[in-house]
Coordinates of C-alpha atoms and ligand atoms in Angstrom, one line a residue:
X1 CA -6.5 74.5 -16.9
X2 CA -4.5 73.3 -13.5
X3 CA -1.1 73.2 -13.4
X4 CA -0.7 69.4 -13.6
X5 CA -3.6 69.0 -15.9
X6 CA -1.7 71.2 -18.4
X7 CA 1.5 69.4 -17.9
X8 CA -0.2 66.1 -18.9
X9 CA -1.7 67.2 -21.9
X10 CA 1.3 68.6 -22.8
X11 CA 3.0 65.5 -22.7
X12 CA 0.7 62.9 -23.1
X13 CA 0.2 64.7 -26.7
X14 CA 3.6 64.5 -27.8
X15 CA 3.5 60.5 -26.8
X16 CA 0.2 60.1 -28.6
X17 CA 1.9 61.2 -31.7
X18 CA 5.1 59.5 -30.8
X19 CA 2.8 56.0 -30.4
X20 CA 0.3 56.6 -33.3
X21 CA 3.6 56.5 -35.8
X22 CA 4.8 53.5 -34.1
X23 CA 2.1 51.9 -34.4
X24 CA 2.2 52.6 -38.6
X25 CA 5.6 52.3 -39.1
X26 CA 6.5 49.2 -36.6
X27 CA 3.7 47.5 -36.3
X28 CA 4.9 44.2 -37.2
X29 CA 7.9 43.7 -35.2
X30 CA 7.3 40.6 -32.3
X31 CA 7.9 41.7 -28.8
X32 CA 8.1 38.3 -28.0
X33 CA 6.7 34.6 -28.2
X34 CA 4.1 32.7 -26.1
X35 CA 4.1 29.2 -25.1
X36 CA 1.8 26.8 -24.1
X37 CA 3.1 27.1 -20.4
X38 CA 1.9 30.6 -20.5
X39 CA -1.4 29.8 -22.3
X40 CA -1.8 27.3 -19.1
X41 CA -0.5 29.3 -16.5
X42 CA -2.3 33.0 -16.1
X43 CA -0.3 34.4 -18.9
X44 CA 2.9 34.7 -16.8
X45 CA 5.4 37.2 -19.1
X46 CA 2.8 37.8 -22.2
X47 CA 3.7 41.6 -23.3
X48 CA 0.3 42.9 -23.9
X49 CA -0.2 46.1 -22.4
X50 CA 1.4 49.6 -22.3
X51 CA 1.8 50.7 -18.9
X52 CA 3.3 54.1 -18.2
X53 CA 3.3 54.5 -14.6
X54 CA 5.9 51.7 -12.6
X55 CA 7.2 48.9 -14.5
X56 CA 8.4 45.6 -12.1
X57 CA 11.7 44.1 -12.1
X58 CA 11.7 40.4 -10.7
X59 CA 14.9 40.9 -8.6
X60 CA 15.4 44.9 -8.4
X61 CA 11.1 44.7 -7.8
X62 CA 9.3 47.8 -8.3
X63 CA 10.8 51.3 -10.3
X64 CA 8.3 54.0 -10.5
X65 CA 8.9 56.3 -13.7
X66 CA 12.3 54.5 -13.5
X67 CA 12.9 55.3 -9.5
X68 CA 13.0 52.6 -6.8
X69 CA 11.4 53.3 -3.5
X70 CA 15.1 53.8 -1.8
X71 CA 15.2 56.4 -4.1
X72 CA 11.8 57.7 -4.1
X73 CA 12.1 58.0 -0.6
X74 CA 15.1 60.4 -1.1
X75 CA 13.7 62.4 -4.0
X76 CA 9.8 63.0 -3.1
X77 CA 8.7 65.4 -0.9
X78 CA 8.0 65.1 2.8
X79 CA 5.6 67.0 5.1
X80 CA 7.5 69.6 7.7
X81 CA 9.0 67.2 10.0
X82 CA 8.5 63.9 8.8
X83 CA 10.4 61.6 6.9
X84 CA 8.2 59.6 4.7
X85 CA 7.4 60.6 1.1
X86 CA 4.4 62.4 0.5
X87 CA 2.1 60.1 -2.1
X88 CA 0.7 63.3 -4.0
X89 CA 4.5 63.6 -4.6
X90 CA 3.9 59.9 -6.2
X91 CA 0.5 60.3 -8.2
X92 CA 2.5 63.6 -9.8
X93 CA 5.4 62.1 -10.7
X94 CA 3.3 58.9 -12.3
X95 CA 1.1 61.0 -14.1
X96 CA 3.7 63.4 -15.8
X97 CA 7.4 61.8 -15.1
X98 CA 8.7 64.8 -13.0
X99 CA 9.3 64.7 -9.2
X100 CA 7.5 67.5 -8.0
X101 CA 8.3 70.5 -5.7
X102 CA 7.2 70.8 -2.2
X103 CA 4.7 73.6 -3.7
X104 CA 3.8 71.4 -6.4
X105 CA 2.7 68.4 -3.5
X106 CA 1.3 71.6 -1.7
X107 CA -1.2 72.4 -4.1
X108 CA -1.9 68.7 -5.1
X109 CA -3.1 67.9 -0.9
X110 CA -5.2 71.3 -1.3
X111 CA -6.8 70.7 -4.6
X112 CA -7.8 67.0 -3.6
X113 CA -9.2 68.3 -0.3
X114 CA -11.4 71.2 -2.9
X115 CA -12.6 67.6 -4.3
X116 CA -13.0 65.7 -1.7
X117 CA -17.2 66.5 -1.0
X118 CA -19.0 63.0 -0.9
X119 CA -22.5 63.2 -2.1
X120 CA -25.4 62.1 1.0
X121 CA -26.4 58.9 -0.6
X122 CA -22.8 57.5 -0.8
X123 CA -23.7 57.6 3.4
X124 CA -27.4 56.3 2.6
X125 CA -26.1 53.0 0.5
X126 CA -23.7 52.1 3.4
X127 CA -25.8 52.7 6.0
X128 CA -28.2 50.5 3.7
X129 CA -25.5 47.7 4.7
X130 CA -24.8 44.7 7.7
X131 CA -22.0 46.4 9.8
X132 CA -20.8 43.2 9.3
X133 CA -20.3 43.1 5.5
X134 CA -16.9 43.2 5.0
X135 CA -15.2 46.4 4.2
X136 CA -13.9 45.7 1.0
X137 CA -17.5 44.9 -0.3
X138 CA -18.3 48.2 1.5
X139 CA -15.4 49.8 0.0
X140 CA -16.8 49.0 -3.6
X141 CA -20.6 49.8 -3.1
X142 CA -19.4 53.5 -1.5
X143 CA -17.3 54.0 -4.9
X144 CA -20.2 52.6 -7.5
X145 CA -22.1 55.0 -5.7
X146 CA -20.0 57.7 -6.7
X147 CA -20.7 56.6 -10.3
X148 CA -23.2 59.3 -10.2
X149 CA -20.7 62.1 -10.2
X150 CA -18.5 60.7 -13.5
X151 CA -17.7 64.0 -15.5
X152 CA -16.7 61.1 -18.2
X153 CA -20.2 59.5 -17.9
X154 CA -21.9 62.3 -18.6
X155 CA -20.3 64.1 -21.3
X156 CA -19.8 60.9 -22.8
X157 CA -23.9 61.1 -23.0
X158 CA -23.8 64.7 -24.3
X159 CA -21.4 63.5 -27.0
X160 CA -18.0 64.1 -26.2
X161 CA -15.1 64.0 -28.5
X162 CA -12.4 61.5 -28.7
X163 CA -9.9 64.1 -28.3
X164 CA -11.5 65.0 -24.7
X165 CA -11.7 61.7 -23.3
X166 CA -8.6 61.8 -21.2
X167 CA -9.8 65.4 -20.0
X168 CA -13.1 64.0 -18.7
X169 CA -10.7 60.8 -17.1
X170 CA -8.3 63.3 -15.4
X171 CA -11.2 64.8 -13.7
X172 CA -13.3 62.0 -12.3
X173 CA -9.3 60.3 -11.5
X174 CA -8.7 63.8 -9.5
X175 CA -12.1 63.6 -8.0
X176 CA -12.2 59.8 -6.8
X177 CA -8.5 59.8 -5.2
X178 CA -9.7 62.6 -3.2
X179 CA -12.9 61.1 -1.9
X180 CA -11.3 57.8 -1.4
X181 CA -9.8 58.3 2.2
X182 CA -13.2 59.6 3.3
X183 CA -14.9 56.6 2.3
X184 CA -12.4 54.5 3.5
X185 CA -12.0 56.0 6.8
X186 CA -16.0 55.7 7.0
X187 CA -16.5 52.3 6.4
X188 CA -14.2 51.9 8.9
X189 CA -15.6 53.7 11.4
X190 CA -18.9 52.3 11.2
X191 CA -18.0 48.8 11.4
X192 CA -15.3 48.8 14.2
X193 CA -16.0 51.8 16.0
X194 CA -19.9 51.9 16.5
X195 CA -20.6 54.7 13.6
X196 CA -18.3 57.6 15.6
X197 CA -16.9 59.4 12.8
X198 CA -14.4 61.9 13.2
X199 CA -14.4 65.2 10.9
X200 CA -12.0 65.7 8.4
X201 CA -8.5 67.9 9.2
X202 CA -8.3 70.0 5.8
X203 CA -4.8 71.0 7.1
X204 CA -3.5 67.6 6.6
X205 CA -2.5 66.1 3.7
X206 CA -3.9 63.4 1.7
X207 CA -2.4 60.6 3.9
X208 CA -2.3 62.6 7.4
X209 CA -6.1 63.3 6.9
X210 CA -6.9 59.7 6.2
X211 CA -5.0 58.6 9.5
X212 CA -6.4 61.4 11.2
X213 CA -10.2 60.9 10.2
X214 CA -9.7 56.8 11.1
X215 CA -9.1 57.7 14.6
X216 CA -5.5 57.0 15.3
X217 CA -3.6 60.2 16.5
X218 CA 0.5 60.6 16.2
X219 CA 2.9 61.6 14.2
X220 CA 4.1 57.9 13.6
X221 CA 0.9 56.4 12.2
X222 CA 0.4 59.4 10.3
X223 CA 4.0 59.1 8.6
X224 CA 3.4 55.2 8.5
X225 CA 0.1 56.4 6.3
X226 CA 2.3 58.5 4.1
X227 CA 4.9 55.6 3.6
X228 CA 2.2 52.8 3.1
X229 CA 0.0 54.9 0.7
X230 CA 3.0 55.6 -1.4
X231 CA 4.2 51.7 -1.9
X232 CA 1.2 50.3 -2.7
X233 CA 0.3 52.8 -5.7
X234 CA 1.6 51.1 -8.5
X235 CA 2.9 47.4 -9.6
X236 CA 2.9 47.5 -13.3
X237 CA 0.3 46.6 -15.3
X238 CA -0.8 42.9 -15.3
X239 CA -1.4 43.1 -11.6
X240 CA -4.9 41.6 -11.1
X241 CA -6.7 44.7 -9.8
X242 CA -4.6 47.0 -12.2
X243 CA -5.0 45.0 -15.5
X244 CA -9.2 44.6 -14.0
X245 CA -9.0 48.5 -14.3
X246 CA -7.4 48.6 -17.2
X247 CA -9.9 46.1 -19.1
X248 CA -12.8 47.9 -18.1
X249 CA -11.7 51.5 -19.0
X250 CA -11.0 50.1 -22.2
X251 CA -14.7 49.7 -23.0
X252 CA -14.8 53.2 -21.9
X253 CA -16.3 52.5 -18.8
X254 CA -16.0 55.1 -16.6
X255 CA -13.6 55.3 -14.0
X256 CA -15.9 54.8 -11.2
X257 CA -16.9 51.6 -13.1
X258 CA -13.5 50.9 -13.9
X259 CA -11.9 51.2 -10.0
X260 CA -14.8 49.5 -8.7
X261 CA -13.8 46.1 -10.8
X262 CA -10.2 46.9 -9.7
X263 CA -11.1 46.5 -6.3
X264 CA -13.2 43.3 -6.5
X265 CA -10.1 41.7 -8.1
X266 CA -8.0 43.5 -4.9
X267 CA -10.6 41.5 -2.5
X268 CA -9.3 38.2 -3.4
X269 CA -7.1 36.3 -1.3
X270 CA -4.5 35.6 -3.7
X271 CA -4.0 39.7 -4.4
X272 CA -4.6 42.2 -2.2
X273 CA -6.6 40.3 0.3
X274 CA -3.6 38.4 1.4
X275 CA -2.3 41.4 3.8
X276 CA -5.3 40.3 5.9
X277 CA -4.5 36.4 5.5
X278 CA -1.0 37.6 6.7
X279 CA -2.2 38.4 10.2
X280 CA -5.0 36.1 10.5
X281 CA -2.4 33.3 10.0
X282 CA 0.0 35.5 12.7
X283 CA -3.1 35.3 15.0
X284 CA -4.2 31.9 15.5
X285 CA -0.6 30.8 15.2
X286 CA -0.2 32.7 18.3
X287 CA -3.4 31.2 19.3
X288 CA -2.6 27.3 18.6
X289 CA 0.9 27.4 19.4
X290 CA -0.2 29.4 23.1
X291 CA 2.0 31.4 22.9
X292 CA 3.3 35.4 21.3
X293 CA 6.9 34.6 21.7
X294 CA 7.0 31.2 19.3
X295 CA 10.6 29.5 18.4
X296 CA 11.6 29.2 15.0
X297 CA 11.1 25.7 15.2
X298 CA 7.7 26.2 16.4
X299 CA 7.4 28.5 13.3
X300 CA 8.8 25.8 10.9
X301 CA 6.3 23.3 12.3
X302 CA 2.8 25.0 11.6
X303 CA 4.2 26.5 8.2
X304 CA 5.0 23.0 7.2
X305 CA 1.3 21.6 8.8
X306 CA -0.3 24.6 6.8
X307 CA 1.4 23.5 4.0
X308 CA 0.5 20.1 4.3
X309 CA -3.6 20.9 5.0
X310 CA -3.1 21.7 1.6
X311 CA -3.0 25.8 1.6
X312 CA -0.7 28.7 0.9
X313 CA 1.7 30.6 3.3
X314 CA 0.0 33.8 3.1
X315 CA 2.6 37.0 2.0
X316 CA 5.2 34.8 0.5
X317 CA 5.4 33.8 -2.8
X318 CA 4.7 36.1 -6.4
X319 CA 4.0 35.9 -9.9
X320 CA 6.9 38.6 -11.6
X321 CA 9.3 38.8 -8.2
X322 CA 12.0 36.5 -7.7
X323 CA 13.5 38.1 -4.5
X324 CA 12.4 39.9 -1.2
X325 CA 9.6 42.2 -2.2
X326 CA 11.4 45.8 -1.8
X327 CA 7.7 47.1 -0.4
X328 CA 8.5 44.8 2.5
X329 CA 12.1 45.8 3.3
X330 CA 10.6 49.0 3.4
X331 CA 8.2 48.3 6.0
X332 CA 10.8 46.3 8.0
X333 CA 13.2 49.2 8.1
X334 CA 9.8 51.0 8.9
X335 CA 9.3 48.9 11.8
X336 CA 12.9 48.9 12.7
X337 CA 13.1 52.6 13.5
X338 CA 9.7 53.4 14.6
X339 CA 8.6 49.9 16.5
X340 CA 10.3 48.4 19.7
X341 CA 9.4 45.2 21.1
X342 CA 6.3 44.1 19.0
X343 CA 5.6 40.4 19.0
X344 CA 3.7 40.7 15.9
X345 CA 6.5 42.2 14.0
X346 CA 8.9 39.8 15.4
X347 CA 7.1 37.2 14.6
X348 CA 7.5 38.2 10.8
X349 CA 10.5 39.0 11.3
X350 CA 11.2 35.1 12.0
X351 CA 8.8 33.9 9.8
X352 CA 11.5 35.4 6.8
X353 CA 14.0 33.4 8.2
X354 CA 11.7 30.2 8.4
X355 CA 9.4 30.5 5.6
X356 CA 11.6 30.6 2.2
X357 CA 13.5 27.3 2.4
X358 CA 10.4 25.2 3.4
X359 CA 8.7 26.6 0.6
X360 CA 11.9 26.0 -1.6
X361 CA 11.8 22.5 -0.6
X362 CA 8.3 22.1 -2.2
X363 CA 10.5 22.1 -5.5
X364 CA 7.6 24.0 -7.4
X365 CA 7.2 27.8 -5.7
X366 CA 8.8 29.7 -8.0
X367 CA 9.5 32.6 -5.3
X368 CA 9.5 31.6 -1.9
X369 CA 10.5 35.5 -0.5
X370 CA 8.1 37.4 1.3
X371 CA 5.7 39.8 -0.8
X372 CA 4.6 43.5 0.4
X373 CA 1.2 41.8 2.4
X374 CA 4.0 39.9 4.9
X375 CA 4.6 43.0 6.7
X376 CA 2.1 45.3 6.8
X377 CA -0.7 43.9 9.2
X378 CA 2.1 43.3 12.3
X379 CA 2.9 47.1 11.7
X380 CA -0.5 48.0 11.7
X381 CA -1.6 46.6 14.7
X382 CA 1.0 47.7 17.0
X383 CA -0.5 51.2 16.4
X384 CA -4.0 49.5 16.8
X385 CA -5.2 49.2 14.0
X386 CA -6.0 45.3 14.2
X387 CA -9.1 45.0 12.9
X388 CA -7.5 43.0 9.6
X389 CA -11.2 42.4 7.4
X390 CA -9.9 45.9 7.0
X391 CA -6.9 45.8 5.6
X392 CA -7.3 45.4 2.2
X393 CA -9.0 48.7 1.8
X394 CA -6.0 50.7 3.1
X395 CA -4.0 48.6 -0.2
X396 CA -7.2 49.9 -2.4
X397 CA -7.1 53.8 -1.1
X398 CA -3.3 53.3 -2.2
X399 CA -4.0 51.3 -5.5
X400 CA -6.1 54.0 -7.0
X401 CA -3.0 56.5 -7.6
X402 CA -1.2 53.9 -9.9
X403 CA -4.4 52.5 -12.1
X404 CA -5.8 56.0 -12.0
X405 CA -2.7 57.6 -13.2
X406 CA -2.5 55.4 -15.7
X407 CA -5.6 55.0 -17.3
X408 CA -5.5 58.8 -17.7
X409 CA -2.7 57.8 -19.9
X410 CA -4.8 54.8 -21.7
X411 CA -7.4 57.3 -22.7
X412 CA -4.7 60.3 -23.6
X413 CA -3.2 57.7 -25.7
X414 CA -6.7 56.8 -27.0
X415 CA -6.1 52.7 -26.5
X416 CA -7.8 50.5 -28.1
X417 CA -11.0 48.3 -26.1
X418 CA -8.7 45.2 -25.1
X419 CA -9.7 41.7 -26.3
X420 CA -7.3 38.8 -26.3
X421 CA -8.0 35.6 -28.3
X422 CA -8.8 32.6 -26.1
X423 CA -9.1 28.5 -27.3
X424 CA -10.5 25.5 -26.2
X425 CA -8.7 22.6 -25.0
X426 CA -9.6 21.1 -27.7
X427 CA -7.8 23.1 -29.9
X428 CA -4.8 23.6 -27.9
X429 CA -4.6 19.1 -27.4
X430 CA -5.1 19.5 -31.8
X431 CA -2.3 22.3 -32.1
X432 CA 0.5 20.6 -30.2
X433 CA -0.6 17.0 -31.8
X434 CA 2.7 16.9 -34.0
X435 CA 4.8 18.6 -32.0
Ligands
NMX1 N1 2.5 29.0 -0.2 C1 2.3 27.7 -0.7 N2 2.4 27.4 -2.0 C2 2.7 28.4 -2.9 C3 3.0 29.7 -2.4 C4 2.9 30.0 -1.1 N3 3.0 31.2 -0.6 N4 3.3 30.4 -3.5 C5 3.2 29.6 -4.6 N5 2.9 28.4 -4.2 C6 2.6 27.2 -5.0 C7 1.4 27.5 -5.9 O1 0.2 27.4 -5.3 C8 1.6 26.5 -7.1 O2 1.2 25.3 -6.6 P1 0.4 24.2 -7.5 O3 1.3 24.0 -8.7 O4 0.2 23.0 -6.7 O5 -0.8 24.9 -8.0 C9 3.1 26.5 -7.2 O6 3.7 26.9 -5.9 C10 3.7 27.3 -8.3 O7 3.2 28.6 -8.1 P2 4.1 29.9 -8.5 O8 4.4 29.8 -10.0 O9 5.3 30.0 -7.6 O10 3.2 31.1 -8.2 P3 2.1 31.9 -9.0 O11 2.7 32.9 -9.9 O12 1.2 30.9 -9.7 O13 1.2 32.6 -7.9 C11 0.9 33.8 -5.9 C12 1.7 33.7 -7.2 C13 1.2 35.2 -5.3 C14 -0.6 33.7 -6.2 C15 1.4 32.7 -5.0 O14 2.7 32.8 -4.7 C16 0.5 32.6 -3.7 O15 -0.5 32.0 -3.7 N6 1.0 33.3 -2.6 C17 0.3 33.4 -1.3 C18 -0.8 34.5 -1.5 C19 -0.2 35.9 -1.4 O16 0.7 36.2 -0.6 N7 -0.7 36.7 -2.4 C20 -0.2 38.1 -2.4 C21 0.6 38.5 -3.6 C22 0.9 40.0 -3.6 N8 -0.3 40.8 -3.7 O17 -0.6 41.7 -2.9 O18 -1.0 40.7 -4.7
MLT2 C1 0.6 43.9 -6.5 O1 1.1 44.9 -5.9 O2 -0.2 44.2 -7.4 C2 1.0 42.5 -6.2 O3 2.3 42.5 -5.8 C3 0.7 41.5 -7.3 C4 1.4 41.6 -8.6 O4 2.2 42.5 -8.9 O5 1.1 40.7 -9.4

């Protein structure tokens, strides 16, 4: 058995235990109450899921295994000269709650590169496709197409005990994450850059290669890579994509399956897809204002004529967070040491200053900071990357640490196939009738 696989079924059995007398002894206790508001209102706050991996503060934002990403960046390990945390060092420390050594991250880059082989059809079906489709659809075909290498699926077919399912989860988790940045980078090669692909570097790591192998060279979009893939992993559990995961592994799905669904729910402009709303908006701001270096007044104005055609401020705004996303002070302190004069990143930049008062005037948002998808595309383009149909798939590649950590956990644990209660309006108008 591999040195982290051991660790986690060390641990994961001593939790099992730990959960299954819980379960028997406290079973009854609330963990708290639901009102109609919530019913109404996406479930905002319901307790309903057990989530190992990050759990989401509304003002502190986002601890992973208890550390925030000030103090992840501190604690993980970096690649020889660079100062960005390494996100093997993440997946490792969400899958078994220790930060890992630098030969521990070491092995983790070369063991995913051992798994990273992507079958010839995976090509076939994409070549199958538009250039045009966009890459998140592309994104999800590629990894349904991998569905024919699930270790889970197949044992699962032969019979497998319940006592092996998080085995059979850990390897097809371990064997997607590592193909990920090669259908990623891929996809995004054949759509923006005529088909040229460029071979893998199997002396990078995880995140280097993926910079590497989508064509932009340097040391700074390769540590940007390493930064970015680490703060997207993980944002609790009732996410969209994550709890979409989460639902569909609890049929016992596989986790092909599973990811795929996570993704589709990524692809929507309210989640993930936002981080290319973000630059869109940027761009034909720039466009219809004529010019790159707009006032703050100008700024004001066609936030508040967005808002009054009747749509969101893309980046601002969340369900759990009531302050400035950390993921995005990350990126701006990212952008402060690495980027000089960028009008994209300035632009945000006076878009935070703008953007949260109009939106407090509204009287109804309840957060009105900026989210992680306000920063990212401004960054991204100054290393040219600006192709932004694509950005959502660099916020997938990152996503699958997190929901594939922890549903190695939901089938260690041996969760039960998830099924909330729902009601008609006509019983909900017959419930509150006295009230
Ligand atoms: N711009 C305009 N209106 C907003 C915004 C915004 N950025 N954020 C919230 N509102 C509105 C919201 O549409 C709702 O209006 P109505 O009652 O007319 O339907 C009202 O304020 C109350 O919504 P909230 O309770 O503040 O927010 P909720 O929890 O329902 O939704 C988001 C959270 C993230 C969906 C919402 O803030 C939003 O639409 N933001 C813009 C899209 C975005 O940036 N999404 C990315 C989130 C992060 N991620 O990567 O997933
Ligand atoms: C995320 O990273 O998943 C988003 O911030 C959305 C959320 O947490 O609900």
């Amino acid at each position: 058995m591999d040195p982290l696989k051991k660790k986690f079924f060390e641990k994961s059995q001593v939790l099992m235990k730990e959960l299954k007398a819980l379960r028997k002894e406290k079973g009854d206790v609330k963990v708290g109450e639901v009102n109609l508001k919530q019913v109404l209102t996406g479930m905002r706050g319901v307790k309903s899921m057990v989530w190992e991996t990050s759990q989401l503060d509304p003002i502190e934002g986002i601890r992973f295994r208890g550390y925030s990403i000030p103090q992840l960046k501190e604690l993980l390990p970096t690649r020889k000269g660079d100062s960005q945390p390494l996100p093997e060092g993440l997946f490792w420390l969400m899958l078994v709650d220790e930060i890992p050594s630098q030969k521990d991250v070491e092995w983790l880059s070369d063991e995913w590169e051992k798994r990273a082989y992507i079958p010839a059809h995976t090509s076939k079906v994409l070549e199958a496709l538009p250039e045009d489709t966009h890459p998140m659809t592309q994104f999800n075909i590629a990894i349904m197409s991998l569905q024919t290498e699930s270790i889970f699926a197949k044992r699962y077919a032969e019979g497998m005990s319940k006592n092996d399912y998080w085995d059979a989860s850990y390897e097809d988790s371990m064997n997607l994450i590592a193909k990920l940045p090669r259908i990623a980078a891929y996809i995004y090669r054949r759509s923006f850059h005529g088909g040229k692909h460029i071979e893998p570097d199997t002396s990078l790591d995880w995140a280097g290669n993926y910079a590497h192998m989508l064509g932009i060279e340097g040391a700074d979009f390769k540590s940007l890579m390493r930064l970015y893939l680490t703060i997207h992993a993980d944002h609790e559990g009732g996410n969209a994509s994550a709890h979409t995961v989460h639902l569909i592994n609890s049929t016992l799905s596989d986790v092909y399956n599973s990811f795929a669904g996570g993704m589709n729910s990524l692809a929507g402009p309210l989640h993930g897809l936002a981080n290319q709303e973000v630059l869109k908006f940027i761009l034909e701001l720039i466009e219809e204002l004529g010019t790159s270096k707009p006032t703050k007044e100008q700024l004001a104005a066609y936030v508040q004529k967005t808002l009054d055609s009747g749509k969101v401020i893309p980046g601002y705004g969340h369900a759990v967070l009531r302050q400035p996303d950390p993921r995005f002070i990350a990126q701006k302190k990212f952008a402060e040491e690495f980027i000089e004069n960028s009008d994209h990143v300035q632009i945000v930049w006076d878009l935070f200053d703008v953007v949260p008062d109009i939106l407090d005037s509204l009287g109804k948002v309840a957060n009105p900071w900026p989210n992680v998808d306000a920063h990212s595309g401004a960054i991204l383009v100054h290393y040219g990357l600006s192709e932004y149909q694509y950005y959502t798939v660099l916020f997938g590649v990152s996503r699958a640490l997190g929901v594939l950590a922890a549903t190695t956990w939901s089938r260690a644990l041996g969760f039960s196939l998830e099924r909330p209660k729902s009601v008609t309006s006509e019983w909900i108008k017959e419930f509150v009738k006295n009230d």
